[in-house]
Structure formats: structure tokens, C-alpha cells
Amino acid sequence: MKFLFQGRFTPGRGIDELIEGWAAVDGERAALFLRGPDNMWREAAMEKAAQLGLLGRSVYFLEAVREDELVAAAAEADIGVIPYKPLILNDRLSCPNKLSQYLHAGLMVLANDLPYVKSVLSEAEAGLFYTSADLSTLVAAVNEILDDPALLRRGRENARRFARECFNWQVQGEVLLALYQGADAAQPEPAMPAHVASHAPAA
């Protein structure tokens, strides 16, 4: 089964913990693919995987693709991974681009316990969660997916449905427009400045 992370390799994204946890995953049943531009942190991640004896056995590094190819490239996997660590408010409440990419690619998502990401995936019924502070939860979530093909099938179907019916710009753009229109309608008419009102012609 193919698990995929795609994105930039930078500190705080939980990639080191993801690789460390993968040492306890059955490499005969689950492979982790990491795709992203080359940089010093990608090289460090490759070195860590090699040190753990995982590189080329159950952990693989893929070349980056263009932005407009990310969804199609993700569709080659079964499960998308969002390992970001909840270090700051932005991490906890942001919407990573890969969340949308994975859902539109029809992937079930395995994510670190991030409040916003969790709220979306829970609504979509398309994800499982772990905490990077306890990597046994990562292994347990991976095993749950491996042991339950029906769970994976439902997760992928739900991801496609949610992306098609809700998690797209056509739908969310209407929500945003309604918010702006509502805010504009709630604004009171601006009062005429006193120095202007005193010189205004009588009706």
C-alpha cells in the first residue's frame, strides 16, 4: 500500500518523526513515498532513512513535479500523509495545500493531530489521525488501514465526494462571497460630517 507525502522538506513538518515511526511499520505491506524539491532537509531525511535501513526498502524519495501536476501525481498513491507538527498557531489552524490536493486525488488522509485538518477530514469521513509525540499512534493508524480494506475504500470514496461537493473553489467561493455581502449589508450608512451637514441645502 502506498503512503505519500508531497511538499517541501523543512523543519517542523514532522518528516523526521514520520520516517522514525516507519521503522516499526511492516515494509512488506506499506511503503512511504516522499516527494518534494531537493534541499538540505530532504538530504537529511534521506540520510535518516538510510541510517534506519529503510531507504529503498520501505521509504522512497521521489522527484518533485510541477504545481499543476501535483493532484495527478498524488493519485498514484492510496493514502496522503500530513505530518506537520502543531508547534505554532499557524500549524494548528492553517489549511495545507496538500489537504486539498490529496482529497481531489481521491486519497484517504493520515494526518498528525492538527485541529483544522482534523475538522475537515472528520467532516469528510476521509482520514485517520496520530500524534507525532507518540509514534505508536502512527503505527497503529497505519496498521488499521492495512488491516481494513473496506475502511480505505470508504475513505477514498468519501475524499472524492467531499472534494467534488464541498471542498473546491466553486463552492467555497460562494461561501466567501456571501460573507462579504453580509458584512457589507451590515455596515451602517456613513454619517455626514458635521461641518458638511451645516452647509447642506435644506430639502
PDB file of C-alpha atoms in Angstrom:
ATOM      1  CA  MET A   1       0.000   0.000   0.000  1.00  0.00           C
ATOM      2  CA  LYS A   2       1.358   3.413  -0.963  1.00  0.00           C
ATOM      3  CA  PHE A   3       1.510   6.261   1.560  1.00  0.00           C
ATOM      4  CA  LEU A   4       2.559   9.640   0.140  1.00  0.00           C
ATOM      5  CA  PHE A   5       3.921  12.888   1.500  1.00  0.00           C
ATOM      6  CA  GLN A   6       4.421  15.594  -1.083  1.00  0.00           C
ATOM      7  CA  GLY A   7       5.637  19.069  -0.304  1.00  0.00           C
ATOM      8  CA  ARG A   8       8.705  20.958   0.820  1.00  0.00           C
ATOM      9  CA  PHE A   9      11.171  19.465   3.263  1.00  0.00           C
ATOM     10  CA  THR A  10      11.569  22.000   6.070  1.00  0.00           C
ATOM     11  CA  PRO A  11      11.946  21.826   9.860  1.00  0.00           C
ATOM     12  CA  GLY A  12       8.770  21.400  11.892  1.00  0.00           C
ATOM     13  CA  ARG A  13       6.904  19.415   9.261  1.00  0.00           C
ATOM     14  CA  GLY A  14       7.190  16.165  11.192  1.00  0.00           C
ATOM     15  CA  ILE A  15       9.063  14.354   8.428  1.00  0.00           C
ATOM     16  CA  ASP A  16      11.811  13.066  10.729  1.00  0.00           C
ATOM     17  CA  GLU A  17       9.230  11.622  13.109  1.00  0.00           C
ATOM     18  CA  LEU A  18       7.334  10.108  10.190  1.00  0.00           C
ATOM     19  CA  ILE A  19      10.456   8.297   8.998  1.00  0.00           C
ATOM     20  CA  GLU A  20      11.359   7.201  12.530  1.00  0.00           C
ATOM     21  CA  GLY A  21       7.875   5.799  13.053  1.00  0.00           C
ATOM     22  CA  TRP A  22       8.038   3.970   9.736  1.00  0.00           C
ATOM     23  CA  ALA A  23      10.772   1.745  11.162  1.00  0.00           C
ATOM     24  CA  ALA A  24       8.009  -0.046  13.094  1.00  0.00           C
ATOM     25  CA  VAL A  25       5.702  -0.412  10.061  1.00  0.00           C
ATOM     26  CA  ASP A  26       5.608  -3.646   8.082  1.00  0.00           C
ATOM     27  CA  GLY A  27       7.592  -2.679   4.996  1.00  0.00           C
ATOM     28  CA  GLU A  28       6.240  -5.664   3.107  1.00  0.00           C
ATOM     29  CA  ARG A  29       2.754  -4.191   3.315  1.00  0.00           C
ATOM     30  CA  ALA A  30       3.251  -0.421   3.354  1.00  0.00           C
ATOM     31  CA  ALA A  31       5.658   1.864   1.508  1.00  0.00           C
ATOM     32  CA  LEU A  32       6.231   5.531   2.276  1.00  0.00           C
ATOM     33  CA  PHE A  33       6.938   7.836  -0.661  1.00  0.00           C
ATOM     34  CA  LEU A  34       8.205  11.369  -0.065  1.00  0.00           C
ATOM     35  CA  ARG A  35       8.117  13.842  -2.950  1.00  0.00           C
ATOM     36  CA  GLY A  36       9.490  17.358  -2.921  1.00  0.00           C
ATOM     37  CA  PRO A  37      12.200  19.723  -4.168  1.00  0.00           C
ATOM     38  CA  ASP A  38      15.789  18.943  -3.289  1.00  0.00           C
ATOM     39  CA  ASN A  39      17.295  20.871  -0.380  1.00  0.00           C
ATOM     40  CA  MET A  40      19.428  20.248   2.701  1.00  0.00           C
ATOM     41  CA  TRP A  41      16.477  18.954   4.728  1.00  0.00           C
ATOM     42  CA  ARG A  42      15.494  16.479   2.027  1.00  0.00           C
ATOM     43  CA  GLU A  43      19.063  15.198   2.026  1.00  0.00           C
ATOM     44  CA  ALA A  44      18.948  14.908   5.827  1.00  0.00           C
ATOM     45  CA  ALA A  45      15.691  12.949   5.603  1.00  0.00           C
ATOM     46  CA  MET A  46      17.256  10.587   3.085  1.00  0.00           C
ATOM     47  CA  GLU A  47      20.225  10.103   5.394  1.00  0.00           C
ATOM     48  CA  LYS A  48      17.921   9.315   8.314  1.00  0.00           C
ATOM     49  CA  ALA A  49      16.024   6.750   6.243  1.00  0.00           C
ATOM     50  CA  ALA A  50      19.334   5.182   5.213  1.00  0.00           C
ATOM     51  CA  GLN A  51      20.577   5.048   8.807  1.00  0.00           C
ATOM     52  CA  LEU A  52      17.391   3.223   9.819  1.00  0.00           C
ATOM     53  CA  GLY A  53      17.794   0.748   6.970  1.00  0.00           C
ATOM     54  CA  LEU A  54      14.584   1.949   5.313  1.00  0.00           C
ATOM     55  CA  LEU A  55      15.843   3.775   2.225  1.00  0.00           C
ATOM     56  CA  GLY A  56      14.921   1.854  -0.894  1.00  0.00           C
ATOM     57  CA  ARG A  57      13.168  -0.812   1.170  1.00  0.00           C
ATOM     58  CA  SER A  58      10.069   0.816   2.643  1.00  0.00           C
ATOM     59  CA  VAL A  59      10.878   4.532   2.285  1.00  0.00           C
ATOM     60  CA  TYR A  60      11.399   6.088  -1.142  1.00  0.00           C
ATOM     61  CA  PHE A  61      12.136   9.619  -2.308  1.00  0.00           C
ATOM     62  CA  LEU A  62      10.513  10.902  -5.499  1.00  0.00           C
ATOM     63  CA  GLU A  63      11.469  13.837  -7.675  1.00  0.00           C
ATOM     64  CA  ALA A  64       9.372  16.987  -7.414  1.00  0.00           C
ATOM     65  CA  VAL A  65       6.722  17.705 -10.030  1.00  0.00           C
ATOM     66  CA  ARG A  66       5.207  20.974 -11.263  1.00  0.00           C
ATOM     67  CA  GLU A  67       2.415  22.566  -9.250  1.00  0.00           C
ATOM     68  CA  ASP A  68      -0.182  21.740 -11.901  1.00  0.00           C
ATOM     69  CA  GLU A  69       0.831  18.067 -11.801  1.00  0.00           C
ATOM     70  CA  LEU A  70       0.530  17.534  -8.045  1.00  0.00           C
ATOM     71  CA  VAL A  71      -3.028  16.184  -7.969  1.00  0.00           C
ATOM     72  CA  ALA A  72      -2.436  13.727 -10.803  1.00  0.00           C
ATOM     73  CA  ALA A  73       0.861  12.634  -9.237  1.00  0.00           C
ATOM     74  CA  ALA A  74      -0.795  12.138  -5.849  1.00  0.00           C
ATOM     75  CA  ALA A  75      -3.447   9.920  -7.413  1.00  0.00           C
ATOM     76  CA  GLU A  76      -0.786   7.235  -7.881  1.00  0.00           C
ATOM     77  CA  ALA A  77      -0.849   6.658  -4.096  1.00  0.00           C
ATOM     78  CA  ASP A  78      -3.512   5.261  -1.760  1.00  0.00           C
ATOM     79  CA  ILE A  79      -3.102   7.459   1.321  1.00  0.00           C
ATOM     80  CA  GLY A  80      -1.820  11.019   1.626  1.00  0.00           C
ATOM     81  CA  VAL A  81       0.150  11.979   4.736  1.00  0.00           C
ATOM     82  CA  ILE A  82       0.134  15.351   6.521  1.00  0.00           C
ATOM     83  CA  PRO A  83       2.762  15.049   9.269  1.00  0.00           C
ATOM     84  CA  TYR A  84       3.022  18.729  10.290  1.00  0.00           C
ATOM     85  CA  LYS A  85       3.741  19.254  13.974  1.00  0.00           C
ATOM     86  CA  PRO A  86       1.404  21.595  15.917  1.00  0.00           C
ATOM     87  CA  LEU A  87       4.211  23.911  17.013  1.00  0.00           C
ATOM     88  CA  ILE A  88       2.538  27.287  16.482  1.00  0.00           C
ATOM     89  CA  LEU A  89      -0.972  28.604  15.892  1.00  0.00           C
ATOM     90  CA  ASN A  90      -0.433  28.701  12.135  1.00  0.00           C
ATOM     91  CA  ASP A  91       0.410  24.981  12.121  1.00  0.00           C
ATOM     92  CA  ARG A  92      -2.698  24.125  14.104  1.00  0.00           C
ATOM     93  CA  LEU A  93      -5.209  26.229  12.198  1.00  0.00           C
ATOM     94  CA  SER A  94      -3.876  26.516   8.646  1.00  0.00           C
ATOM     95  CA  CYS A  95      -5.146  24.606   5.622  1.00  0.00           C
ATOM     96  CA  PRO A  96      -2.163  22.975   3.877  1.00  0.00           C
ATOM     97  CA  ASN A  97      -2.369  22.898   0.082  1.00  0.00           C
ATOM     98  CA  LYS A  98      -1.723  19.166   0.208  1.00  0.00           C
ATOM     99  CA  LEU A  99      -5.019  18.611   2.050  1.00  0.00           C
ATOM    100  CA  SER A 100      -6.929  19.837  -0.994  1.00  0.00           C
ATOM    101  CA  GLN A 101      -4.579  18.019  -3.367  1.00  0.00           C
ATOM    102  CA  TYR A 102      -4.994  14.699  -1.582  1.00  0.00           C
ATOM    103  CA  LEU A 103      -8.783  14.958  -1.422  1.00  0.00           C
ATOM    104  CA  HIS A 104      -9.067  15.885  -5.095  1.00  0.00           C
ATOM    105  CA  ALA A 105      -6.764  12.980  -5.940  1.00  0.00           C
ATOM    106  CA  GLY A 106      -9.154  10.656  -4.106  1.00  0.00           C
ATOM    107  CA  LEU A 107      -6.765   9.749  -1.302  1.00  0.00           C
ATOM    108  CA  MET A 108      -7.640   8.844   2.237  1.00  0.00           C
ATOM    109  CA  VAL A 109      -5.527  11.036   4.525  1.00  0.00           C
ATOM    110  CA  LEU A 110      -3.363  10.150   7.512  1.00  0.00           C
ATOM    111  CA  ALA A 111      -2.628  13.310   9.478  1.00  0.00           C
ATOM    112  CA  ASN A 112      -0.946  14.467  12.625  1.00  0.00           C
ATOM    113  CA  ASP A 113      -3.454  15.799  15.147  1.00  0.00           C
ATOM    114  CA  LEU A 114      -3.961  19.330  13.771  1.00  0.00           C
ATOM    115  CA  PRO A 115      -7.297  20.954  14.719  1.00  0.00           C
ATOM    116  CA  TYR A 116      -8.254  22.441  11.341  1.00  0.00           C
ATOM    117  CA  VAL A 117      -7.086  19.485   9.264  1.00  0.00           C
ATOM    118  CA  LYS A 118      -8.845  17.143  11.677  1.00  0.00           C
ATOM    119  CA  SER A 119     -12.092  19.122  11.435  1.00  0.00           C
ATOM    120  CA  VAL A 120     -12.107  18.880   7.628  1.00  0.00           C
ATOM    121  CA  LEU A 121     -11.229  15.196   7.491  1.00  0.00           C
ATOM    122  CA  SER A 122     -13.731  14.340  10.219  1.00  0.00           C
ATOM    123  CA  GLU A 123     -16.486  16.102   8.289  1.00  0.00           C
ATOM    124  CA  ALA A 124     -15.418  14.315   5.118  1.00  0.00           C
ATOM    125  CA  GLU A 125     -15.009  10.972   6.929  1.00  0.00           C
ATOM    126  CA  ALA A 126     -11.822  10.559   4.924  1.00  0.00           C
ATOM    127  CA  GLY A 127      -8.987  10.384   7.439  1.00  0.00           C
ATOM    128  CA  LEU A 128      -7.249   8.869  10.430  1.00  0.00           C
ATOM    129  CA  PHE A 129      -5.050  10.681  12.915  1.00  0.00           C
ATOM    130  CA  TYR A 130      -1.949  10.195  15.022  1.00  0.00           C
ATOM    131  CA  THR A 131       0.255  12.285  17.260  1.00  0.00           C
ATOM    132  CA  SER A 132       3.920  12.760  16.468  1.00  0.00           C
ATOM    133  CA  ALA A 133       4.647  12.870  20.215  1.00  0.00           C
ATOM    134  CA  ASP A 134       3.719   9.164  20.388  1.00  0.00           C
ATOM    135  CA  LEU A 135       4.799   7.319  17.261  1.00  0.00           C
ATOM    136  CA  SER A 136       2.988   4.178  18.356  1.00  0.00           C
ATOM    137  CA  THR A 137      -0.180   6.028  17.324  1.00  0.00           C
ATOM    138  CA  LEU A 138       1.249   6.409  13.813  1.00  0.00           C
ATOM    139  CA  VAL A 139       1.973   2.694  13.578  1.00  0.00           C
ATOM    140  CA  ALA A 140      -1.482   1.860  14.944  1.00  0.00           C
ATOM    141  CA  ALA A 141      -3.182   4.090  12.359  1.00  0.00           C
ATOM    142  CA  VAL A 142      -1.159   2.583   9.506  1.00  0.00           C
ATOM    143  CA  ASN A 143      -1.999  -0.931  10.688  1.00  0.00           C
ATOM    144  CA  GLU A 144      -5.689  -0.042  10.969  1.00  0.00           C
ATOM    145  CA  ILE A 145      -5.694   0.953   7.308  1.00  0.00           C
ATOM    146  CA  LEU A 146      -3.673  -2.085   6.247  1.00  0.00           C
ATOM    147  CA  ASP A 147      -5.991  -4.453   8.086  1.00  0.00           C
ATOM    148  CA  ASP A 148      -9.257  -2.976   6.810  1.00  0.00           C
ATOM    149  CA  PRO A 149      -9.537  -2.642   3.006  1.00  0.00           C
ATOM    150  CA  ALA A 150     -13.156  -1.504   3.378  1.00  0.00           C
ATOM    151  CA  LEU A 151     -12.024   1.396   5.574  1.00  0.00           C
ATOM    152  CA  LEU A 152      -9.581   2.521   2.898  1.00  0.00           C
ATOM    153  CA  ARG A 153     -12.167   2.162   0.158  1.00  0.00           C
ATOM    154  CA  ARG A 154     -14.711   4.258   2.085  1.00  0.00           C
ATOM    155  CA  GLY A 155     -12.083   6.847   2.933  1.00  0.00           C
ATOM    156  CA  ARG A 156     -11.098   7.263  -0.694  1.00  0.00           C
ATOM    157  CA  GLU A 157     -14.697   7.405  -1.900  1.00  0.00           C
ATOM    158  CA  ASN A 158     -15.524   9.983   0.770  1.00  0.00           C
ATOM    159  CA  ALA A 159     -12.486  12.060  -0.193  1.00  0.00           C
ATOM    160  CA  ARG A 160     -13.608  12.229  -3.825  1.00  0.00           C
ATOM    161  CA  ARG A 161     -17.186  13.057  -2.853  1.00  0.00           C
ATOM    162  CA  PHE A 162     -16.173  15.771  -0.378  1.00  0.00           C
ATOM    163  CA  ALA A 163     -13.795  17.367  -2.875  1.00  0.00           C
ATOM    164  CA  ARG A 164     -16.447  17.310  -5.584  1.00  0.00           C
ATOM    165  CA  GLU A 165     -19.372  18.533  -3.478  1.00  0.00           C
ATOM    166  CA  CYS A 166     -17.781  20.858  -0.948  1.00  0.00           C
ATOM    167  CA  PHE A 167     -14.011  21.318  -0.810  1.00  0.00           C
ATOM    168  CA  ASN A 168     -13.492  23.263  -4.024  1.00  0.00           C
ATOM    169  CA  TRP A 169     -13.338  26.890  -5.098  1.00  0.00           C
ATOM    170  CA  GLN A 170     -16.701  26.869  -6.877  1.00  0.00           C
ATOM    171  CA  VAL A 171     -18.467  26.060  -3.601  1.00  0.00           C
ATOM    172  CA  GLN A 172     -16.200  27.842  -1.131  1.00  0.00           C
ATOM    173  CA  GLY A 173     -16.061  30.942  -3.332  1.00  0.00           C
ATOM    174  CA  GLU A 174     -19.830  31.305  -2.950  1.00  0.00           C
ATOM    175  CA  VAL A 175     -19.460  30.974   0.829  1.00  0.00           C
ATOM    176  CA  LEU A 176     -16.808  33.697   0.866  1.00  0.00           C
ATOM    177  CA  LEU A 177     -18.880  35.968  -1.375  1.00  0.00           C
ATOM    178  CA  ALA A 178     -21.901  35.570   0.915  1.00  0.00           C
ATOM    179  CA  LEU A 179     -19.771  36.520   3.920  1.00  0.00           C
ATOM    180  CA  TYR A 180     -18.524  39.662   2.193  1.00  0.00           C
ATOM    181  CA  GLN A 181     -22.027  40.604   1.066  1.00  0.00           C
ATOM    182  CA  GLY A 182     -23.391  40.023   4.567  1.00  0.00           C
ATOM    183  CA  ALA A 183     -20.669  42.146   6.120  1.00  0.00           C
ATOM    184  CA  ASP A 184     -21.300  44.937   3.616  1.00  0.00           C
ATOM    185  CA  ALA A 185     -25.049  44.885   4.250  1.00  0.00           C
ATOM    186  CA  ALA A 186     -24.487  45.096   7.999  1.00  0.00           C
ATOM    187  CA  GLN A 187     -22.469  48.306   7.712  1.00  0.00           C
ATOM    188  CA  PRO A 188     -24.480  51.424   8.682  1.00  0.00           C
ATOM    189  CA  GLU A 189     -24.711  54.312   6.257  1.00  0.00           C
ATOM    190  CA  PRO A 190     -21.815  56.667   6.989  1.00  0.00           C
ATOM    191  CA  ALA A 191     -22.905  59.789   8.833  1.00  0.00           C
ATOM    192  CA  MET A 192     -22.376  63.131   7.107  1.00  0.00           C
ATOM    193  CA  PRO A 193     -19.583  65.076   8.830  1.00  0.00           C
ATOM    194  CA  ALA A 194     -20.942  67.935  10.931  1.00  0.00           C
ATOM    195  CA  HIS A 195     -19.107  70.655   9.010  1.00  0.00           C
ATOM    196  CA  VAL A 196     -20.657  69.360   5.773  1.00  0.00           C
ATOM    197  CA  ALA A 197     -24.137  68.929   7.229  1.00  0.00           C
ATOM    198  CA  SER A 198     -24.203  72.541   8.456  1.00  0.00           C
ATOM    199  CA  HIS A 199     -23.724  73.789   4.910  1.00  0.00           C
ATOM    200  CA  ALA A 200     -26.035  71.323   3.208  1.00  0.00           C
ATOM    201  CA  PRO A 201     -29.023  72.890   1.388  1.00  0.00           C
ATOM    202  CA  ALA A 202     -32.393  72.448   3.050  1.00  0.00           C
ATOM    203  CA  ALA A 203     -34.759  69.913   1.482  1.00  0.00           C
TER     204      ALA A 203
END
